[in-house]
Coordinates of C-alpha atoms in Angstrom, one line a residue:
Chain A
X47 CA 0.0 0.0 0.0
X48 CA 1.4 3.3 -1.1
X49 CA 1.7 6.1 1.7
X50 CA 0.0 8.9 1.0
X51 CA 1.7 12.2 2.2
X52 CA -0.9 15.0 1.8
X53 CA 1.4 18.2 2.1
X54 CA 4.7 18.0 3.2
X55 CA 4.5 21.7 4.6
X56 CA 4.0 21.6 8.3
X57 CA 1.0 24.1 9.1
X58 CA 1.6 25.7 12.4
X59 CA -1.7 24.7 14.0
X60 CA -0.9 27.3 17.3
X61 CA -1.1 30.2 14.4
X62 CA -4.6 29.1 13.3
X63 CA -5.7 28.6 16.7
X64 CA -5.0 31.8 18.0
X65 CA -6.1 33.1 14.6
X66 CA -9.5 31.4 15.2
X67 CA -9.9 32.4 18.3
X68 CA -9.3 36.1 18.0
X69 CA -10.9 36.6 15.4
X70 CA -14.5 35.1 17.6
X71 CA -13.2 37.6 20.4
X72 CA -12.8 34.0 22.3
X73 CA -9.3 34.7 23.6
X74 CA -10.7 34.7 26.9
X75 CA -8.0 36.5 28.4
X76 CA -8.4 39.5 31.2
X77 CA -5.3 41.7 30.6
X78 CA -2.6 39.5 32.0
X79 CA 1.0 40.8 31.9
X80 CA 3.6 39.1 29.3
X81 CA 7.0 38.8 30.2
X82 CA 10.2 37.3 28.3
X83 CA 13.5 35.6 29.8
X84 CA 15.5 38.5 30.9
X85 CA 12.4 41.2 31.0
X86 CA 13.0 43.8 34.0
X87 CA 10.1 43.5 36.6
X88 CA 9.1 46.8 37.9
X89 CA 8.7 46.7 41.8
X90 CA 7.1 49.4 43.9
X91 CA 10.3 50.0 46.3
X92 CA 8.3 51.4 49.1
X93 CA 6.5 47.8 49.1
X94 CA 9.0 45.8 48.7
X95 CA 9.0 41.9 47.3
X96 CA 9.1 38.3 47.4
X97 CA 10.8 36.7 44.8
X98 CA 8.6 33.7 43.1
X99 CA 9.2 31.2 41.1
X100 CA 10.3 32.3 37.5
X101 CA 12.2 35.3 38.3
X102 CA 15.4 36.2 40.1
X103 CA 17.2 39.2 41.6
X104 CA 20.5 39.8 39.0
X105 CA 24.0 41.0 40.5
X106 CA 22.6 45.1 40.1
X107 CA 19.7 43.8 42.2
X108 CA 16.9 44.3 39.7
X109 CA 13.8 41.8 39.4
X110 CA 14.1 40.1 36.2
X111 CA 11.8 37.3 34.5
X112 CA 13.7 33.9 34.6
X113 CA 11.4 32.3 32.1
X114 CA 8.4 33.5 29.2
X115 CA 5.1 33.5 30.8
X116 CA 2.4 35.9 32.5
X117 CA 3.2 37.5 35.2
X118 CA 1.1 37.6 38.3
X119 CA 1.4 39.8 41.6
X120 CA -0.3 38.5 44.8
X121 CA 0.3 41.5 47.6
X122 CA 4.1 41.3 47.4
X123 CA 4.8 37.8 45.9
X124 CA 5.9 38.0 41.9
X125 CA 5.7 35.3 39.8
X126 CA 5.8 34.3 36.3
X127 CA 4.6 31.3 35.4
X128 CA 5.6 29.2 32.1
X129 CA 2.5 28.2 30.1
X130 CA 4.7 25.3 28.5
X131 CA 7.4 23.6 31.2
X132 CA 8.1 19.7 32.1
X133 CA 5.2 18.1 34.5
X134 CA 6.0 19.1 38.4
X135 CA 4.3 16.7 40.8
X136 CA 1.8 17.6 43.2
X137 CA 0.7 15.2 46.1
X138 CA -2.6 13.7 44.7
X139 CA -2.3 14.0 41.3
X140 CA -3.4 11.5 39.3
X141 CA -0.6 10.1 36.8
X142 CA 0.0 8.1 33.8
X143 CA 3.8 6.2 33.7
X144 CA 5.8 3.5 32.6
X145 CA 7.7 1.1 34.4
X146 CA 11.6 1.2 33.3
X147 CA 13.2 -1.1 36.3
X148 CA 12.8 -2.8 39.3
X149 CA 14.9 -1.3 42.2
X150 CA 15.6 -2.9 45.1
X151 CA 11.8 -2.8 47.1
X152 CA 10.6 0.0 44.7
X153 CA 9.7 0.3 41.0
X154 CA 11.3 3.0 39.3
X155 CA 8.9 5.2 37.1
X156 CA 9.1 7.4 34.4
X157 CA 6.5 10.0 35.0
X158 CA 8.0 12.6 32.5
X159 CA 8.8 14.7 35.2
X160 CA 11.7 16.5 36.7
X161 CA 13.1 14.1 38.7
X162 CA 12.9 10.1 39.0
X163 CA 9.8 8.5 40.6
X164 CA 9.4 6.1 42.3
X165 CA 6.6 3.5 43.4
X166 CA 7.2 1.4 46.9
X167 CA 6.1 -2.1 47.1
X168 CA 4.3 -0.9 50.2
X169 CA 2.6 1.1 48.1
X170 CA 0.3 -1.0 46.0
X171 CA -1.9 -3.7 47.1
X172 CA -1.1 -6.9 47.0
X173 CA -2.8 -9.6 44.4
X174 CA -4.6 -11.3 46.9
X175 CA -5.7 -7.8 48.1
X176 CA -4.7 -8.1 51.8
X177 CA -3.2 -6.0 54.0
X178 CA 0.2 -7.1 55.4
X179 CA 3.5 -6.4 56.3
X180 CA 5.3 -6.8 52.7
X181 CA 8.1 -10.1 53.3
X182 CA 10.8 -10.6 51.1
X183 CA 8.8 -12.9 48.9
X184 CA 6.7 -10.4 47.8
X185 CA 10.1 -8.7 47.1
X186 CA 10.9 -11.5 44.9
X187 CA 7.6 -11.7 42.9
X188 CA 7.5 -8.0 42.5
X189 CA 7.2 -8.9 38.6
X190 CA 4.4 -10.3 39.4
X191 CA 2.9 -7.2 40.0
X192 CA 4.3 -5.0 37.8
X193 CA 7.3 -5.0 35.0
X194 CA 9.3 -3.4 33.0
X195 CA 7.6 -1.7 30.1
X196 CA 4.3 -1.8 31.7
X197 CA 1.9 1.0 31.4
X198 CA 0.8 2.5 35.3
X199 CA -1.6 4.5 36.6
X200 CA -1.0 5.9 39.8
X201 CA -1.6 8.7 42.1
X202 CA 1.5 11.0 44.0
X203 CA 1.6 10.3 47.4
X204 CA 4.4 12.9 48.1
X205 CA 7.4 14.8 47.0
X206 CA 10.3 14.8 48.5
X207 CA 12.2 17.9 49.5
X208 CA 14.9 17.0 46.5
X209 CA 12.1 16.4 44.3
X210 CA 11.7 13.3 43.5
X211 CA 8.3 11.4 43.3
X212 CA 6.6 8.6 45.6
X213 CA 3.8 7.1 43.9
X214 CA 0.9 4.8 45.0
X215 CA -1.5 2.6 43.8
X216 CA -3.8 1.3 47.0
X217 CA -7.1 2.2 45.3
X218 CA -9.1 -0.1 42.9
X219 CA -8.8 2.6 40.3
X220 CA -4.9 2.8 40.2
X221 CA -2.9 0.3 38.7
X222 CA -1.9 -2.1 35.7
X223 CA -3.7 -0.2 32.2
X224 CA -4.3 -3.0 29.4
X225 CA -5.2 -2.7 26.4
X226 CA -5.3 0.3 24.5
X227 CA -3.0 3.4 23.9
X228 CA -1.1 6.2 25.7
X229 CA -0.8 9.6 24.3
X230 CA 1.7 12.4 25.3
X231 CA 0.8 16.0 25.6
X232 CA 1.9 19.1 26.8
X233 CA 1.8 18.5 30.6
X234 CA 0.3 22.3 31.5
X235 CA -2.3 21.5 29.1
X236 CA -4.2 19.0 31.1
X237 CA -6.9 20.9 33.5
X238 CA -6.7 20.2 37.2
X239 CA -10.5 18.4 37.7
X240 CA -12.0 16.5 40.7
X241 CA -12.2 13.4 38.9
X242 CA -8.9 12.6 35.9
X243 CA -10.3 8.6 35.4
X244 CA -13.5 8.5 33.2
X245 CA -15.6 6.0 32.1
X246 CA -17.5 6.9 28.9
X247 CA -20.4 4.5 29.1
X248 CA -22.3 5.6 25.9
X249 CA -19.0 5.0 24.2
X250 CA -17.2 2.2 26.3
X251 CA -14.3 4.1 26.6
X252 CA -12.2 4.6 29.7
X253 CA -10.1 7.5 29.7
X254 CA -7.4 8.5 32.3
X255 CA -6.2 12.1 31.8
X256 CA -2.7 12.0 33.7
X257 CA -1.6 15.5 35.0
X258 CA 1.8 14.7 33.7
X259 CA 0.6 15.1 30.1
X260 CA 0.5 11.3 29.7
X261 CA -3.6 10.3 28.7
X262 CA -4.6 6.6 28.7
X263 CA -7.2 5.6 26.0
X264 CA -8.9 2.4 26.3
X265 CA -11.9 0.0 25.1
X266 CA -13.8 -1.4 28.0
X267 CA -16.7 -4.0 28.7
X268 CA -17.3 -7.0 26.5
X269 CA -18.6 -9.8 25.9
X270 CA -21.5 -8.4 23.3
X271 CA -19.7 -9.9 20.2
X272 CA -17.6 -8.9 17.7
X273 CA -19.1 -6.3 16.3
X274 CA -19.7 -4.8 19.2
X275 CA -15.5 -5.3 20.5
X276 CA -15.2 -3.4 17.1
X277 CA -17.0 -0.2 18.0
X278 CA -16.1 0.1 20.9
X279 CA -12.0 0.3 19.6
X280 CA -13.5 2.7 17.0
X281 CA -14.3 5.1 19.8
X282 CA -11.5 4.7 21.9
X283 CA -9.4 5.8 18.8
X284 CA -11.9 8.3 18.0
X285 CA -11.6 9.7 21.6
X286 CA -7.8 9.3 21.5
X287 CA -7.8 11.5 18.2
X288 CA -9.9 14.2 20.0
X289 CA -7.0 14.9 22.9
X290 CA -5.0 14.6 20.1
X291 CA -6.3 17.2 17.9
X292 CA -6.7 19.6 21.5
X293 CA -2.9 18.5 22.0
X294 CA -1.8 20.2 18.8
X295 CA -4.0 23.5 19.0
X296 CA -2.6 23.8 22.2
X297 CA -6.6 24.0 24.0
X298 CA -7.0 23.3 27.4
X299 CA -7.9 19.3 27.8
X300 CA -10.5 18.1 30.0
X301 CA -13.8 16.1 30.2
X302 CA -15.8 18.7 28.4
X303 CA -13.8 19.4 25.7
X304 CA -12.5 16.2 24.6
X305 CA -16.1 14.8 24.8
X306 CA -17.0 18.3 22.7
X307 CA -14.3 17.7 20.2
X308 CA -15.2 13.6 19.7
X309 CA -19.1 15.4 19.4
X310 CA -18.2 17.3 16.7
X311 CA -16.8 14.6 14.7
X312 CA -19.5 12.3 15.1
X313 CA -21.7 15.3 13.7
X314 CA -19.8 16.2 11.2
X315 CA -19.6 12.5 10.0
X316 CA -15.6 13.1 10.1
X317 CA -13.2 9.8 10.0
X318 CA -11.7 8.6 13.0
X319 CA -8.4 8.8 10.4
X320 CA -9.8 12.5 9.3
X321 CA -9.2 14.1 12.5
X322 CA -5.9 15.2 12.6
X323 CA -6.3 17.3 9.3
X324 CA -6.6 20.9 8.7
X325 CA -10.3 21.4 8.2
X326 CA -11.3 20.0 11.0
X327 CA -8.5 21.3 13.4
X328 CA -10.4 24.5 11.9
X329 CA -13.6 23.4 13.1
X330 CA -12.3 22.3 16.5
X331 CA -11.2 26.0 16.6
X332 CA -14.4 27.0 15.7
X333 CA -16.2 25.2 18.6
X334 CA -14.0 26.0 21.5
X335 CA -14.6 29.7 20.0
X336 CA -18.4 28.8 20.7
X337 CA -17.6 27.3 24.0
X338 CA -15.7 30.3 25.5
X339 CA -18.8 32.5 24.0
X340 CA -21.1 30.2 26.1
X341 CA -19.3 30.3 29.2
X342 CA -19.1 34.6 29.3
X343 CA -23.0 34.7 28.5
X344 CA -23.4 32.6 31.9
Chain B
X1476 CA 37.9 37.6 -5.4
X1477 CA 36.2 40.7 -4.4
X1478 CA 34.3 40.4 -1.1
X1479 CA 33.0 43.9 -1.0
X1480 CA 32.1 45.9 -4.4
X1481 CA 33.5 49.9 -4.6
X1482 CA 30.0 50.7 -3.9
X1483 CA 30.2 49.1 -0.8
X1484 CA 28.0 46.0 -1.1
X1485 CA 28.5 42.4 -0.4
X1486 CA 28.6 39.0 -2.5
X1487 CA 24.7 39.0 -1.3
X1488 CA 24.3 42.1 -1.7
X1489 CA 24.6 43.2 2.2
X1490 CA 25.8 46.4 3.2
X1491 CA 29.2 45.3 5.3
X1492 CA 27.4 45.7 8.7
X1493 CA 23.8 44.6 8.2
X1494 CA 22.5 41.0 9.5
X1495 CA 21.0 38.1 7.0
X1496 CA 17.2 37.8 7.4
X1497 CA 16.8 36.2 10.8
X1498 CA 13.9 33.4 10.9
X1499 CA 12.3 32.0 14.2
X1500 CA 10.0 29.1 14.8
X1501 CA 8.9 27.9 18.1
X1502 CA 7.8 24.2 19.2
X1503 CA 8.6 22.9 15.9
X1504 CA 9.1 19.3 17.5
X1505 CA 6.1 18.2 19.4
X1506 CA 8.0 15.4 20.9
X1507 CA 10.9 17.3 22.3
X1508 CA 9.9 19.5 25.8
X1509 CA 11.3 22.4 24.3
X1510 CA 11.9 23.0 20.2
X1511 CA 12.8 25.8 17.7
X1512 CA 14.2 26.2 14.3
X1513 CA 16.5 29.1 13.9
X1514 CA 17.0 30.5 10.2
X1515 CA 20.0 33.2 9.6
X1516 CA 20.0 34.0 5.7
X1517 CA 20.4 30.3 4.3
X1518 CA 21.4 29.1 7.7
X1519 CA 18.8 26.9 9.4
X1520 CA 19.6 24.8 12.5
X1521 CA 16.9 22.6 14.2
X1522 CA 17.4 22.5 18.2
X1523 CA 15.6 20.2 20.5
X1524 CA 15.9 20.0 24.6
X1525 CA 14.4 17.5 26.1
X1526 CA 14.7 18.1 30.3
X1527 CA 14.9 18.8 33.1
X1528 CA 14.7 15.2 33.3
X1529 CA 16.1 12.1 35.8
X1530 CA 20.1 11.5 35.2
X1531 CA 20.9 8.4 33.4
X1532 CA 24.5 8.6 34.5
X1533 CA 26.4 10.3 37.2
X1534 CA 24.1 12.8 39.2
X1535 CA 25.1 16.2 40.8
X1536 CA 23.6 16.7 44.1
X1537 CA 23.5 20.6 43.6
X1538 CA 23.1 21.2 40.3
X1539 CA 22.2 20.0 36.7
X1540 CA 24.3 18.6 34.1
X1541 CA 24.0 19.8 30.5
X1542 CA 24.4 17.4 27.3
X1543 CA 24.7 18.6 24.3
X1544 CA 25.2 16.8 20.2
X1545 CA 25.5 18.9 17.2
X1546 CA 25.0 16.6 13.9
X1547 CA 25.3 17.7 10.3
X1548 CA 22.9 16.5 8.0
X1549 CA 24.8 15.2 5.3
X1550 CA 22.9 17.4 2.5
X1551 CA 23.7 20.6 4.5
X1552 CA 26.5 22.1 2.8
X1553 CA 27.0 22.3 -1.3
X1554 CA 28.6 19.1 -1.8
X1555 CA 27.0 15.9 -0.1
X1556 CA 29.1 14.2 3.2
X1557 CA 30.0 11.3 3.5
X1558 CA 27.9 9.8 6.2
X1559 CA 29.5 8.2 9.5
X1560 CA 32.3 10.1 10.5
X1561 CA 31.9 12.8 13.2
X1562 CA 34.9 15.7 12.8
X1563 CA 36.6 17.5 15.3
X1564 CA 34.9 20.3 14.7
X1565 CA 31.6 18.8 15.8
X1566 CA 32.9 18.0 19.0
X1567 CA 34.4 21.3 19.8
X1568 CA 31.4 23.0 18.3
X1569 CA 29.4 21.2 20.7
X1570 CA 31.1 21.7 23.4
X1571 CA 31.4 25.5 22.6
X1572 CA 27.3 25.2 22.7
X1573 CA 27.5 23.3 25.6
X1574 CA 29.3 25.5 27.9
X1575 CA 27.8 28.9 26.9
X1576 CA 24.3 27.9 27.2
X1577 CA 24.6 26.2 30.3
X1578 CA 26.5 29.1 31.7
X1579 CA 22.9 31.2 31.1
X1580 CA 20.9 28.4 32.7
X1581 CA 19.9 28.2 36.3
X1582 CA 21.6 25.0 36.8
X1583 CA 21.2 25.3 40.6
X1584 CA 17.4 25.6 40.8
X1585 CA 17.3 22.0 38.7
X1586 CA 19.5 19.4 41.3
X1587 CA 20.2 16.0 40.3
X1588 CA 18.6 16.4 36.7
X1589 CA 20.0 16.5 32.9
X1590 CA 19.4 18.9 30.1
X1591 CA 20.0 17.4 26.8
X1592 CA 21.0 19.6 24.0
X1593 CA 20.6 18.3 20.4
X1594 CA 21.0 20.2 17.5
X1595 CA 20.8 19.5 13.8
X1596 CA 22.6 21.6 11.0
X1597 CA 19.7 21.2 8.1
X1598 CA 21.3 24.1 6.3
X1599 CA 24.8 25.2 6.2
X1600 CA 25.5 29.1 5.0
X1601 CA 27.9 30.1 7.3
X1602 CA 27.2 31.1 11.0
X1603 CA 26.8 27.7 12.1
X1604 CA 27.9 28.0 15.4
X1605 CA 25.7 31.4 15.9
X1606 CA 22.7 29.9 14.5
X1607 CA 23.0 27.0 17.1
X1608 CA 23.7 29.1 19.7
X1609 CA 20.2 31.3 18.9
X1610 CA 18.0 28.2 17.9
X1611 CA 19.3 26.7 21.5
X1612 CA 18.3 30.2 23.4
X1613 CA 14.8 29.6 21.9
X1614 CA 14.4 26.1 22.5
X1615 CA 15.6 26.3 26.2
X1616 CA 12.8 29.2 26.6
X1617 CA 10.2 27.3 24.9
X1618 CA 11.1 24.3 27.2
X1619 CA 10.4 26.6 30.4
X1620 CA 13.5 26.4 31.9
X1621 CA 14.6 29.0 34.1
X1622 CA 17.8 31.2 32.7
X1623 CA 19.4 34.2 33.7
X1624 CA 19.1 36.3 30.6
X1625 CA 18.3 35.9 26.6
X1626 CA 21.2 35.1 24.7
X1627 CA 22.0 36.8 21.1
X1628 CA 24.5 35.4 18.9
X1629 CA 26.0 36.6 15.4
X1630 CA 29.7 36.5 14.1
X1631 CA 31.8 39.0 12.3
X1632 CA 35.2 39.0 9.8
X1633 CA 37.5 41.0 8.5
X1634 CA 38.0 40.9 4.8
X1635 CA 39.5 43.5 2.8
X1636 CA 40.4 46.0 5.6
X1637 CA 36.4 45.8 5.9
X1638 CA 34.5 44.7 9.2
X1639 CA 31.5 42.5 7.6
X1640 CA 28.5 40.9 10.4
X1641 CA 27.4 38.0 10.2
X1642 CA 29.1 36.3 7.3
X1643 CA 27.9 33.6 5.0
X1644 CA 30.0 30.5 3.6
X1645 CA 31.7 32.2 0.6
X1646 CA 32.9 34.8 3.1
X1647 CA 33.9 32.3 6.0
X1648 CA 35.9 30.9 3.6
X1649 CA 37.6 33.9 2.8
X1650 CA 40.2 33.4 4.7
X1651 CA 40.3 36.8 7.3
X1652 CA 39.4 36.3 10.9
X1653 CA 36.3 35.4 12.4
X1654 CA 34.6 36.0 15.4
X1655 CA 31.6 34.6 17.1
X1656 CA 30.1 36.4 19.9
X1657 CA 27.2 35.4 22.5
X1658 CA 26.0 38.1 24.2
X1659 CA 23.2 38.7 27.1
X1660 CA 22.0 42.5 26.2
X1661 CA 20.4 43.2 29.5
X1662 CA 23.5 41.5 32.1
X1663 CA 25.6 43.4 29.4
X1664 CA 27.8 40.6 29.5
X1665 CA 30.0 38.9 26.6
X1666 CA 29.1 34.9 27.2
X1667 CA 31.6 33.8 24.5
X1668 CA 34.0 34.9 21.9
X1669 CA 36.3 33.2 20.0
X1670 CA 38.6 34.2 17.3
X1671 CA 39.2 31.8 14.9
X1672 CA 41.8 31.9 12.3
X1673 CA 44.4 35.1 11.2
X1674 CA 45.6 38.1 13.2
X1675 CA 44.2 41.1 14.0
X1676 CA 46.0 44.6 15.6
X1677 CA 44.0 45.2 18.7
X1678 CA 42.3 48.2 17.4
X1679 CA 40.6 46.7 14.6
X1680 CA 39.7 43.9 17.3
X1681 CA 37.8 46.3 19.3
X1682 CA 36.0 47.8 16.4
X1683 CA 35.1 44.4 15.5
X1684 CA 34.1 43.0 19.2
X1685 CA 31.6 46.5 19.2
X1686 CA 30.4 45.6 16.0
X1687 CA 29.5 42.0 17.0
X1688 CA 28.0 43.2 20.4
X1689 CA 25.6 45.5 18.3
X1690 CA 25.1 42.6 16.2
X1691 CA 23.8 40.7 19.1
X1692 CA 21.7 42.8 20.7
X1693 CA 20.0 43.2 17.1
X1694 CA 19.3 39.6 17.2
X1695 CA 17.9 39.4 20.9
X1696 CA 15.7 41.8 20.0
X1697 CA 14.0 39.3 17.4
X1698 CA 14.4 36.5 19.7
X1699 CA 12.4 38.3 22.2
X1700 CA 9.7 39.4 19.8
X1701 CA 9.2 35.7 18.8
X1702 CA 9.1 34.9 22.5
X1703 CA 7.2 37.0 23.5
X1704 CA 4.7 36.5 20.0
X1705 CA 5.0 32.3 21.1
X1706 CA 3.7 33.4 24.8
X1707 CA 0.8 35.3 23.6
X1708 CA 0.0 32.6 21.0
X1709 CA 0.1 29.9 23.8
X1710 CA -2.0 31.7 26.2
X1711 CA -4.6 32.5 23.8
X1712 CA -5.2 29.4 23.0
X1713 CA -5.0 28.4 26.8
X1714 CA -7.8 30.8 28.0
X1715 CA -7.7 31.6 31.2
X1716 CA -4.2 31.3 33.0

C-alpha cells in the first residue's frame, strides 16, 4: 500500500488557533501581563517583594523574568509562570507512567517529570488484596505485579524535598492499564479536575487524563460480540484523536472538551483517520470559540 | 575575489554591517519539551531540549548537568558528506554550545537532573555556530527552563580592511578572521567569543568586538519578539491562566 503524504509543509496549527480564536473575540484573556526571559520586573520600592518562582534578583539587584510567561502579583509575591514547562508533581495528582526497572523494594517510574519517581512495594496492594506487612517474597515476585515496560496509573503520594516522586497505587482505580494506547501532551495542558479517570459508558471508553501530560485511552466492557468489541475500539481511537487534535492547537484538555471535540466529529460524519487534518482542526477551533462565547453569556 | 564591491555591497548584496534575514520558529518538534528552528539567511539549524529530566548517568547533588550533540545533515553544505564520520569540529562546536548555554541556565534551581541539547545543522551558510547558539536560546525558553538572561548570537570577519556581520559561507571561507560572539544585552555581559583563524592589531579587534556586540543585541531583540509573539499565541489558546 502506497503512503499517501498529503502536504509536506508543516501548518503551524498554534497560528490558526490563536487566529480562530481572536478573530471570535474567544481569547478569553483579562489583561494578563507578558514577560520574556530576561524582561526587567518593575517593583514598587516602598513595598517591597518576594521573589517567586520564574524570576530572580541579577547582581545590580533588579527583578528580572527567569522564564516566558504571564506575570502575576499576589500582595508582594511575583511570579511568572511558564505556560509550557516539564510536569512538576503535586501530592494527589493523578498520573499516567511507565515502568523502566525494578529497584531494590521499589519500581522506578518514568513519569515525565523532573526528577525520577518512584513506586514502593508498600505502596500497591497486593494480588490477593490483603493487608500485610510486605516479606521478602513479595520482594521476589515483584514482577508479578508490575514489570518493565508496563503502562501505570497511579496517584502522587508525596514529593520529596529533592524532588523526586513517591507514587501509590492502593485504590481499585490505580494500577496495571491494558489494552489500548497512551498519548503524550503538553503536561500544562491538562486541566486540574476532581475526577482525571473517566468512564465513557455511551462509548465504552475509559479514559485517564494523567496531570503529567500522559492520557490513557482504552476499550472497556465486553462480551456483546464482535461487532460490538469493534466499536467500541472505533471510539477509543476516535476519543484518543480528539485529545490529540486539543494537543496540537494547544486548547485546554479536560472532560468537556475532549467529549465536545469527539461530538463534533461524530456530527460532522468526520473519519476517525480525518481528524488530525486541517479542516477539522479549523472546526475544532471554531467550537471551542463557541464554547468560551457560552461560558461569558453565563 | 572581491568580497566587498567599490559601492560598498557584499557578495549577497549586504551592506558590510547589516545581518541576513533572521527566521524564528517555536515548538517545531512536538516530541521534544522544548523545540525551535533558527534560520540566519540560508542558515537553518533545528534544536531540541528535552529536560529537566532524571540523570541516566552520574548525578550532581546541587546542580544540573548539561548534554549537548550537534549533527550535520549530510545534504547541509554544497557538496553531499559522507555519512559516519563525526569531525573535530563537531565535538568542539558542541562543546562551545555546551558551555555557553549552560553558563545562562539556572543549573542550581534544577538538582540531580540533565538537560539534553541536540542540534541539527539542516542548512549550512555560514554562522553555524551562531545559528545553534540562537535556535538553542529559543528552545531552552520554549522548554520553560529557568535562565538568567536571553542570549543573542552573530559572528563577524574582517575581509579586505572591511568589518562585515554575520558572514555567509563564501565569506567564511575567505580566509580573514572570524569571530563569534554570544551576548546577554540586559547582564551586558559577553558569554563567548572566539577568534578563529588570522591576526588582527588590537584596534581593529575592538571595532570588530563592538560591532558583534551591536550585532547581538540586534538579534535578541527578534528573539524576544518571537518569544514574547510564542507566549501570547500559547496563552490565547489556553484561555484563562
Amino acid at each position: 500500500m502506497a503512503l499517501l503524504v498529503e502536504s509536506t509543509e508543516t501548518a503551524d496549527w498554534l497560528s490558526l488557533c490563536h487566529a480562530g480564536l481572536s478573530a471570535a473575540g474567544a481569547s478569553h484573556l483579562g489583561a494578563p501581563t507578558f514577560v520574556c526571559v530576561g524582561d526587567a520586573i518593575e517593583i514598587d520600592p516602598a513595598q517591597g517583594f518576594l521573589r517567586g518562582h520564574g524570576t530572580h534578583v541579577d547582581p545590580n539587584g533588579a527583578l528580572r523574568a527567569s522564564v516566558c510567561g504571564v506575570l502575576q502579583r499576589i500582595n508582594k509575591l511575583v511570579v511568572v509562570r511558564p505556560l509550557k514547562s516539564r510536569y512538576i508533581a503535586e501530592t494527589g495528582d493523578v498520573v499516567v507512567g511507565r515502568v523502566t526497572s525494578i529497584a531494590g523494594r521499589r519500581w522506578k517510574v518514568d513519569l515525565h517529570t523532573r526528577q525520577r519517581a518512584e513506586l514502593s512495594l508498600a505502596a500497591v496492594i497486593l494480588p490477593g488484596g490483603i493487608q500485610r506487612r510486605r516479606t521478602a517474597e513479595d520482594e521476589l515476585n515483584m514482577r508479578g505485579v508490575f514489570k518493565e515496560g508496563d503502562l501505570i496509573s497511579a496517584e502522587v503520594q508525596a514529593v520529596r524535598g529533592d524532588g523526586s516522586v513517591n507514587l501509590h497505587t492502593r485504590s481499585a482505580r490505580y494500577g496495571l492499564l491494558g489494552e489500548g494506547q497512551a498519548l503524550r501532551v503538553v503536561p500544562n495542558l491538562i486541566r486540574r479536575q476532581r475526577a482525571h479517570s473517566h468512564e465513557l459508558g455511551e462509548l465504552g471508553v475509559s479514559l485517564i487524563l494523567g496531570c503529567n501530560g500522559m492520557v490513557w485511552v482504552a476499550p472497556v466492557g465486553g462480551g456483546e460480540g464482535e461487532d460490538e468489541a469493534a466499536r467500541r475500539r472505533g471510539n477509543a481511537c476516535r476519543v484518543a484523536n480528539a485529545v490529540r487534535a486539543l494537543g496540537r492547537l494547544c486548547l485546554p484538555i479536560f472532560l468537556g472538551t475532549v467529549m465536545g471535540v469527539v461530538g463534533i466529529s461524530v456530527e460532522g460524519g468526520v473519519a476517525v483517520r480525518e481528524m488530525g487534518g486541517q479542516a477539522f482542526l479549523e472546526r475544532v477551533v471554531e467550537w471551542e470559540a463557541g464554547r468560551r462565547k457560552e461560558m461569558d453569556v453565563d | 575575489m572581491e568580497y566587498v564591491t567599490p559601492e560598498g555591497l557584499r557578495t549577497d548584496g549586504r551592506r558590510p554591517r547589516e545581518l541576513r534575514k533572521l527566521g524564528c520558529q517555536l515548538g517545531t518538534l512536538e516530541s521534544a519539551d522544548g523545540s525551535a528552528t533558527c534560520e540566519m539567511g540560508f542558515t537553518k539549524v533545528l534544536a531540541a531540549v528535552f529536560g529537566p529530566r532524571d540523570t541516566a548517568g552520574k548525578l550532581h547533588p546541587d546542580r544540573a548537568v548539561v548534554r549537548c550533540q550537534v549533527a550535520t545533515a549530510p545534504f547541509s553544505a554544497g557538496e553531499r558528506r559522507r555519512r559516519g564520520k563525526r569531525g573535530p569540529l563537531a565535538t568542539e562546536q558542541a562543546a562551545t554550545i555546551r558551555e555557553t548555554l549552560a553558563e545562562n541556565i539556572h543549573l542550581e534551581l534544577l538538582p540531580r537532573t540533565q538537560i539534553d541539547l541536540y542540534f541539527h545543522v539542516l542548512q549550512a551558510d555560514g554562522g553555524i555556530l551562531s545559528t545553534c547558539l540562537n535556535a538553542g536560546m529559543l528552545a531552552l525558553a520554549d522548554a520553560g527552563i529557568p535562565l538568567k538572561d536571553l542570549v543573542g548570537s552573530c559572528t563577524v570577519g574582517y575581509l579586505e580592511s572591511t568589518p562585515l556581520l554575520d558572514l555567509n559561507y563564501i565569506e567564511e571561507s575567505g580566509g580573514g578572521p572570524l569571530l563569534p560572539m554570544a551576548y546577554q544585552p540586559n547582564m551586558d555581559k559577553i558569554l563567548m567569543l572566539q577568534m578563529d583563524k588570522g591576526k588582527l592589531p588590537v584596534e581593529t579587534f575592538e571595532v570588530l568586538a563592538t560591532l558583534a556586540t551591536e550585532g547581538c543585541r540586534a538579534v535578541t531583540g527578534q528573539i524576544r519578539q518571537s518569544l514574547m509573539n510564542h507566549t501570547k499565541q500559547l496563552a490565547v489558546a489556553r484561555g484563562s491562566v
